[in-house]
Coordinates of C-alpha atoms (C1' of nucleotides) in Angstrom, one line a residue:
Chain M
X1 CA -88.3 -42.4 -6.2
X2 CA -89.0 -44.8 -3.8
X3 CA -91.2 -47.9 -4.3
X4 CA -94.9 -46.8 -2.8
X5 CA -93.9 -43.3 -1.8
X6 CA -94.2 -42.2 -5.5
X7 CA -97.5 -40.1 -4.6
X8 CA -98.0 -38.0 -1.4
X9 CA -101.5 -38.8 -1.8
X10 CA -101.1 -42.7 -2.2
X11 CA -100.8 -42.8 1.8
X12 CA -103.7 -40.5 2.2
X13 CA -105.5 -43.4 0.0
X14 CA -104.0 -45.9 2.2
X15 CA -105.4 -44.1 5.3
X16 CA -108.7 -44.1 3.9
X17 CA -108.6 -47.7 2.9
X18 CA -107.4 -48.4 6.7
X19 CA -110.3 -46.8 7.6
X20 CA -112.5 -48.3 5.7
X21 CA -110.8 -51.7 7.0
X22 CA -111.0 -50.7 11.0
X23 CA -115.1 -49.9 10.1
X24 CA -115.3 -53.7 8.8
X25 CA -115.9 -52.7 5.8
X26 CA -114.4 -53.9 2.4
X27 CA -112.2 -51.9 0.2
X28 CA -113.5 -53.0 -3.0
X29 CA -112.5 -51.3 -6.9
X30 CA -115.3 -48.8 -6.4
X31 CA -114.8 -47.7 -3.7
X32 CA -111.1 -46.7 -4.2
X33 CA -112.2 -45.4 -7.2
X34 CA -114.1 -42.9 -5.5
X35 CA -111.6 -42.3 -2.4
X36 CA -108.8 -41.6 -5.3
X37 CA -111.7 -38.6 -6.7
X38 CA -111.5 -37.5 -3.3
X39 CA -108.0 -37.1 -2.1
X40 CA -106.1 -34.0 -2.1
X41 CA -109.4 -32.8 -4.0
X42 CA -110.5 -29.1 -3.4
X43 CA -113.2 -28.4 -6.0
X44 CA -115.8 -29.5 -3.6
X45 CA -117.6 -31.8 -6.1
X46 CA -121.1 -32.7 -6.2
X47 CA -122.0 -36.8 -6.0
X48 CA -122.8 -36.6 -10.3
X49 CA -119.1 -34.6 -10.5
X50 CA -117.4 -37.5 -8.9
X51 CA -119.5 -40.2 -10.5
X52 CA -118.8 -38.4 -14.5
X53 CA -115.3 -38.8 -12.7
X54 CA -114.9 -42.2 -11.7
X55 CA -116.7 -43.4 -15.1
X56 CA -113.6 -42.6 -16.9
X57 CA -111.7 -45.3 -15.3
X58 CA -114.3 -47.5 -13.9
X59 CA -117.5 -47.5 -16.4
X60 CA -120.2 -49.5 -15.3
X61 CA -119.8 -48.1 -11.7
X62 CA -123.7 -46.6 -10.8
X63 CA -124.1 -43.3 -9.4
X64 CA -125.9 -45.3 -6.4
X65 CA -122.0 -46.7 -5.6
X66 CA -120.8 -43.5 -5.1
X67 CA -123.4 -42.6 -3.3
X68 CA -123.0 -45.0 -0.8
X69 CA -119.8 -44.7 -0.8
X70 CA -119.9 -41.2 0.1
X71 CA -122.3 -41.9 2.8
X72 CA -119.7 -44.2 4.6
X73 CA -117.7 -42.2 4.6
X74 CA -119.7 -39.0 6.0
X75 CA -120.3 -41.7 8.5
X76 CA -117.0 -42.3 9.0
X77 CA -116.2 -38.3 9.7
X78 CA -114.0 -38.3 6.4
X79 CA -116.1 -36.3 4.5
X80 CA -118.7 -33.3 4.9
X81 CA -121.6 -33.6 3.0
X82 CA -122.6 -29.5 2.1
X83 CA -126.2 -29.0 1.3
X84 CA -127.3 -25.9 -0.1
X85 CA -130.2 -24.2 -0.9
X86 CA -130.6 -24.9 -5.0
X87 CA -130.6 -28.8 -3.5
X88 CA -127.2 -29.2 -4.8
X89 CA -124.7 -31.0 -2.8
X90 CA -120.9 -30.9 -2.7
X91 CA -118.9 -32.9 -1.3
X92 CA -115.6 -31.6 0.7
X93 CA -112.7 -33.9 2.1
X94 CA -111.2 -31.4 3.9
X95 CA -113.0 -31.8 7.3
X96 CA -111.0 -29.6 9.5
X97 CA -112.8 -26.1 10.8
X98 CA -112.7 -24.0 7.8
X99 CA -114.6 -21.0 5.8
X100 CA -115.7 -21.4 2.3
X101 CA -116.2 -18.2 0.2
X102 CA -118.9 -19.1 -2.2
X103 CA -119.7 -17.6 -5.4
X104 CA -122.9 -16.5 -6.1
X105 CA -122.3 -16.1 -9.8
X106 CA -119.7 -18.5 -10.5
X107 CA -120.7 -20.8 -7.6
X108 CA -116.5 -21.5 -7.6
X109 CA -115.6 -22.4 -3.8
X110 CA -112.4 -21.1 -2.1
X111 CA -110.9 -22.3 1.6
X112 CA -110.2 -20.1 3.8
X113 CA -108.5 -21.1 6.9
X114 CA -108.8 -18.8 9.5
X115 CA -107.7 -19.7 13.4
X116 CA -110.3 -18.3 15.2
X117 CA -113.0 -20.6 14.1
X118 CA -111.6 -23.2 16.6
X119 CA -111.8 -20.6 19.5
X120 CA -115.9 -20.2 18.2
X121 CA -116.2 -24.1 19.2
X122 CA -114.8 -23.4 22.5
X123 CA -116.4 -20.4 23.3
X124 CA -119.7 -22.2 22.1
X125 CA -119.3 -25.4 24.4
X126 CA -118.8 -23.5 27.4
X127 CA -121.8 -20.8 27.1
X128 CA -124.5 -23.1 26.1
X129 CA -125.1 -26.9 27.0
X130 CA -124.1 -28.0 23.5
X131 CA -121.8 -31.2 22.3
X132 CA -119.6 -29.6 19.4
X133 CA -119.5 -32.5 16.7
X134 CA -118.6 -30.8 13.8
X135 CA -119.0 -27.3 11.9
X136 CA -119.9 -25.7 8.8
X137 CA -118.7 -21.7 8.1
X138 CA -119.9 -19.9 5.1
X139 CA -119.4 -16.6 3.4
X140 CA -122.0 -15.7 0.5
X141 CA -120.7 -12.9 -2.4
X142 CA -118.8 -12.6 -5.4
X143 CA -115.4 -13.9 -6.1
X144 CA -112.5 -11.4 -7.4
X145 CA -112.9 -12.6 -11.0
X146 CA -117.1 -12.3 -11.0
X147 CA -116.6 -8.8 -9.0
X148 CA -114.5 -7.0 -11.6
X149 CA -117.0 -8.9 -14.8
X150 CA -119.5 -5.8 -15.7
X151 CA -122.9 -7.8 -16.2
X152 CA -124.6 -10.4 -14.7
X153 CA -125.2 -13.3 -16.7
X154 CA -126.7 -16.3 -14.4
X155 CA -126.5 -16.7 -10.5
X156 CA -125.4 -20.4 -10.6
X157 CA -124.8 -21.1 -7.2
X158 CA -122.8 -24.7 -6.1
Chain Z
X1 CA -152.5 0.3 24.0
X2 CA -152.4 2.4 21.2
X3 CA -154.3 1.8 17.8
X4 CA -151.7 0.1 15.6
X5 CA -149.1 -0.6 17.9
X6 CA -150.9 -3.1 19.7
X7 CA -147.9 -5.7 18.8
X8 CA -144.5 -5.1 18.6
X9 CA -144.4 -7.9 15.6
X10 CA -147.0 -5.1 13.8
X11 CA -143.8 -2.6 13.0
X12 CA -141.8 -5.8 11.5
X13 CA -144.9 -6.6 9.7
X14 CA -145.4 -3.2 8.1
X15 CA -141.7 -3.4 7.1
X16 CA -142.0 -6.4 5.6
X17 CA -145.2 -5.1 3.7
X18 CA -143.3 -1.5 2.6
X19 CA -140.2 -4.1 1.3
X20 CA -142.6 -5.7 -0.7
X21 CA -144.2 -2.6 -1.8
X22 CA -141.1 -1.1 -2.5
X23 CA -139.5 -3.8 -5.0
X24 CA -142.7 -3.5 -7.0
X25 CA -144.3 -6.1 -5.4
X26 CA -148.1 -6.5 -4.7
X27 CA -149.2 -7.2 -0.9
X28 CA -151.7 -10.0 -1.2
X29 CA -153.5 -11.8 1.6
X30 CA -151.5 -14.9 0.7
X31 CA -148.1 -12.6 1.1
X32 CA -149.2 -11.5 4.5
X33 CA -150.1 -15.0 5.7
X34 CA -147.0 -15.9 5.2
X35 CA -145.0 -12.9 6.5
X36 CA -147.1 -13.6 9.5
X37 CA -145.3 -17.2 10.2
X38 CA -142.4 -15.6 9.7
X39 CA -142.1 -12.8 11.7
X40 CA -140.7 -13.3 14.7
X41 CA -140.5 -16.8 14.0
X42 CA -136.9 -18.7 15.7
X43 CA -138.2 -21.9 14.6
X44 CA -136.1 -22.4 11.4
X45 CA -139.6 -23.7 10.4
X46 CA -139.7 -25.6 6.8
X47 CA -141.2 -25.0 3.9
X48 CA -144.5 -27.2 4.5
X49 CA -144.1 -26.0 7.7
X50 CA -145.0 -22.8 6.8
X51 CA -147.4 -24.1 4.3
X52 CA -149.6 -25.9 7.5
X53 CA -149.2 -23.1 9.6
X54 CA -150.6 -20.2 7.0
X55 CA -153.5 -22.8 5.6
X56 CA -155.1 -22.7 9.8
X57 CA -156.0 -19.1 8.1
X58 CA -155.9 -19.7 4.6
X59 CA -157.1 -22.9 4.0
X60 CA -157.1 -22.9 0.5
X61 CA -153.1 -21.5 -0.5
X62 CA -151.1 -23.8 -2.3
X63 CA -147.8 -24.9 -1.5
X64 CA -146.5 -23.1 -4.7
X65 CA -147.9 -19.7 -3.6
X66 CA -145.5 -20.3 -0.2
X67 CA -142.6 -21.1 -1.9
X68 CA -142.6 -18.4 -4.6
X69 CA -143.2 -15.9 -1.7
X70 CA -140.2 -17.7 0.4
X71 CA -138.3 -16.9 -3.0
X72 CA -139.0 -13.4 -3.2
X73 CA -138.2 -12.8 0.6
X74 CA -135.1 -14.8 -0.1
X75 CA -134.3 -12.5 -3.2
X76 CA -134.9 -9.2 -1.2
X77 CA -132.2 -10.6 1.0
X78 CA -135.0 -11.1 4.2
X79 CA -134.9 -14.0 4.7
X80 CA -132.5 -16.9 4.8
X81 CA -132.7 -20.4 3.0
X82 CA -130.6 -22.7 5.1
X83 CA -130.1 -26.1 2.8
X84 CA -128.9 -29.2 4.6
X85 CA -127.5 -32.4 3.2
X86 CA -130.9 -34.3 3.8
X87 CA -132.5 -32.3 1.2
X88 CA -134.7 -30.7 3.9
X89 CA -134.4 -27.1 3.6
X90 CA -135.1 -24.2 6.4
X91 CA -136.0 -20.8 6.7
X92 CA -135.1 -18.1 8.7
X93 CA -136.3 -14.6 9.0
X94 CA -133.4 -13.4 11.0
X95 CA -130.3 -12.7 8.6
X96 CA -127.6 -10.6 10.7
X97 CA -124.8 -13.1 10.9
X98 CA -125.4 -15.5 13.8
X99 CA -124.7 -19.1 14.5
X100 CA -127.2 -21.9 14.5
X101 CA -126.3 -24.8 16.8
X102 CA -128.0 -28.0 14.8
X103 CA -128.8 -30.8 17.2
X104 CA -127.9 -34.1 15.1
X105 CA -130.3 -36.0 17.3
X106 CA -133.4 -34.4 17.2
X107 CA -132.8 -31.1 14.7
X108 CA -133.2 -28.3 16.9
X109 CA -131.6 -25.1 15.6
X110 CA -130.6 -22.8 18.8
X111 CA -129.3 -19.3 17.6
X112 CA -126.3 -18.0 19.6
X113 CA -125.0 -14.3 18.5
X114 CA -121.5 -14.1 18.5
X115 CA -120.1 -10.6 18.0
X116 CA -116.8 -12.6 16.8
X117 CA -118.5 -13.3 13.7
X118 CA -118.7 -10.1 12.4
X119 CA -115.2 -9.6 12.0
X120 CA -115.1 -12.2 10.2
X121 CA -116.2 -10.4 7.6
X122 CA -114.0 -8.1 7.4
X123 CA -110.9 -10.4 7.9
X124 CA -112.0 -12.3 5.1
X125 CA -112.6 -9.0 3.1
X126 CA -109.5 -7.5 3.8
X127 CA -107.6 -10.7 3.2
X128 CA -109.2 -12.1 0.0
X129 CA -110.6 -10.3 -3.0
X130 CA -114.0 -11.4 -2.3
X131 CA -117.3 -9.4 -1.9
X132 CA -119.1 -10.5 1.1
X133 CA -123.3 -10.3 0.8
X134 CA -123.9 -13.0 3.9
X135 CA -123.1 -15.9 6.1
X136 CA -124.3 -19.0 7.6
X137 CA -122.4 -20.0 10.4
X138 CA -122.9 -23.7 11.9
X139 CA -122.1 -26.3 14.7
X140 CA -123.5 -29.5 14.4
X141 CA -123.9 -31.8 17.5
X142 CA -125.9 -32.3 20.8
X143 CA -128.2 -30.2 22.3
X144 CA -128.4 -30.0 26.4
X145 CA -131.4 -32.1 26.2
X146 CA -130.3 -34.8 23.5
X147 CA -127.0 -35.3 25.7
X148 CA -128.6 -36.3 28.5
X149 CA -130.5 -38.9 26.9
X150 CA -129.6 -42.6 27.4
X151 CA -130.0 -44.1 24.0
X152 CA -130.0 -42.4 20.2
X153 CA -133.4 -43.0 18.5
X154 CA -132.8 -42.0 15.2
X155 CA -130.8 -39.1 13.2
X156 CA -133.1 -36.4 12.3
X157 CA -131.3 -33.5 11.2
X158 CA -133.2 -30.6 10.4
Chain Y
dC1 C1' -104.9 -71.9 -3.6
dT2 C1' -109.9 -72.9 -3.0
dA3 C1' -114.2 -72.8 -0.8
dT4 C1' -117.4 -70.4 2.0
dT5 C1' -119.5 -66.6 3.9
dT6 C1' -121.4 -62.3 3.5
dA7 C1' -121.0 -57.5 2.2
dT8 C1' -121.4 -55.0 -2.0
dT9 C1' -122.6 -54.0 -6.7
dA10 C1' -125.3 -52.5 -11.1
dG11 C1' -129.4 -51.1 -12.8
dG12 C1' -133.6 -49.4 -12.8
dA13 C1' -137.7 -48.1 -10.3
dA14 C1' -139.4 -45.3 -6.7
dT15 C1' -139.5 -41.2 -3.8
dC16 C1' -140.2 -36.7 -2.6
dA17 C1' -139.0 -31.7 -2.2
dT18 C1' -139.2 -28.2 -5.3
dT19 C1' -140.4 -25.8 -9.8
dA20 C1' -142.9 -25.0 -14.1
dT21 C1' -147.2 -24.3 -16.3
dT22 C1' -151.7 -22.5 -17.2
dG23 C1' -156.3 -20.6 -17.2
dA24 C1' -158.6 -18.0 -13.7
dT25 C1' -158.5 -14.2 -10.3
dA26 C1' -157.8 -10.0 -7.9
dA27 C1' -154.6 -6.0 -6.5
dA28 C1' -153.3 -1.4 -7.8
dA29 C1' -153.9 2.7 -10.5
dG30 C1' -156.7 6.0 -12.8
Chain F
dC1 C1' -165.8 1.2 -11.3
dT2 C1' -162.7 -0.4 -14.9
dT3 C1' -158.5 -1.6 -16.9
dT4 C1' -154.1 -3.5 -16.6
dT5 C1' -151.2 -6.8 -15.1
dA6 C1' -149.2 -9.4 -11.6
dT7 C1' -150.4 -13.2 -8.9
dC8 C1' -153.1 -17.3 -7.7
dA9 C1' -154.4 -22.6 -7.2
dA10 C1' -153.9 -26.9 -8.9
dT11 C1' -151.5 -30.1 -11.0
dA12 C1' -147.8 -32.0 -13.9
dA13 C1' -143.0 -32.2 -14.4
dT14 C1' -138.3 -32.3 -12.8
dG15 C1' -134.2 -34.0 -10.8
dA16 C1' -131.3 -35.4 -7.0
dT17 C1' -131.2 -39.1 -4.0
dT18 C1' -132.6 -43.6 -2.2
dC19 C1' -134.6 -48.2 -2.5
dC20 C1' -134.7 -52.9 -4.2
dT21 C1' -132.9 -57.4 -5.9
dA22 C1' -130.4 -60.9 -8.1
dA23 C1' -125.7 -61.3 -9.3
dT24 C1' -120.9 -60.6 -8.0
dA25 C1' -116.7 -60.5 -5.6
dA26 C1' -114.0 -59.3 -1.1
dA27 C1' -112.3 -61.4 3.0
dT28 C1' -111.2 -65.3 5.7
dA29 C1' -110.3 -70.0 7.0
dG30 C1' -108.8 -74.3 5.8

DNA sequence: CTATTTATTAGGAATCATTATTGATAAAAG
DNA sequence: CTTTTATCAATAATGATTCCTAATAAATAG
């Protein structure tokens, strides 16, 4: 392999930490910390999920790091911040138009990409008199696995 | 006009009431003070909203009666509880599958019904394995008004 | 490499929307 | 009208997120 090409995500963490440069701010250990949580990451993790995360390599990072952390980086259009009802809140670094099929039982999320969502933005802009910024697609149900258990056992949703 | 049809909102009213009748559920005055706000209602209005609106009537409900109300609406799948990343959290009497438009300026919700997003559901449930129950579909950006303005005041997401 | 400047950090307290609890109350059925 | 329960108001508790401050450490220039 060669020397700082070993990871395809290592240049995704570069291109964060560039980012984080070109917004003036610093790319300190935390922070890093959290942006390595991050990359390539599709479990759409809640702020405590990444903190638990970072701890094991970084332990006397606080959960209000992360947070801030995660709130430049919303700022920064690098990550979408998904509230839900139950007051969690997940975390996604995939910020391209997408679905996400979320589990009512399980509260697992899966990606869908599907094409026409980008058509939606256009179709949007030029009906109404509204600035498309960003987007935020949802389907509510139950997952293959939680269709085919037989009971219920706790609606745990993200 | 005709005894009991005075309003078309009566009809939605009365459904609301047989729903609640029909799960087993008792019609209070409380119950219909807050079916009241609701129906009808394109406001996305919050949960204290509600609360303020229903005590002009009922001055002495509690905030808990509202909520646990809003929960059994929500459970009976009539209404929808829309949570944002702020930790505000909205609700909406109209659940067919439509698309809010959230202003991040000054948090206007606009609803737009897009007969696109129907089929959505049934790509997704062709495609995947999952079980579709419901949807929340949103853009977030400017509004027509909000763009027009000069300078931001402040972020106030819904 | 070192000093200087200034953003950032850890830790804990504070906040605030929402939920749980409990004795009192009133809707629905007979 | 009375009984049986579900529901109510009020308040305490919960828990995710944010605020606060002295101490720390990036970045930059010399």
């Amino acid at each position: 392999m060669i020397k700082g090409l070993e990871n395809p995500m290592d240049s995704e963490l570069e291109r964060f930490m560039d980012i984080l440069r070109e917004g003036g701010y610093k790319v300190t250990p935390q922070r890093i910390a959290v942006l390595k949580v991050l990359v390539g990451n599709r479990t759409h993790p809640s702020a405590d999920q990444i903190y638990q995360e970072v701890r094991k390599e970084h332990p006397m990072i606080s959960l209000a790091t992360v947070y801030k952390t995660l709130e430049l980086l919303k700022e920064m259009g690098q990550v979408m911040e998904l509230g839900f009802s139950n007051r969690s809140t997940r975390y996604d670094p995939q910020v391209d138009p997408h679905l996400n099929l979320v589990c009512l039982r399980c509260g697992f999320i899966e990606d869908v990409h599907e094409t026409s969502l980008n058509s939606l933005t256009n179709v949007v802009e030029d009906a109404s008199n509204f600035e498309v910024h960003s987007g935020r697609f949802e389907l509510y149900g139950l997952c293959s696995t939680c269709r085919s258990e037989p009971v219920a056992v706790a609606a745990r949703v993200p």
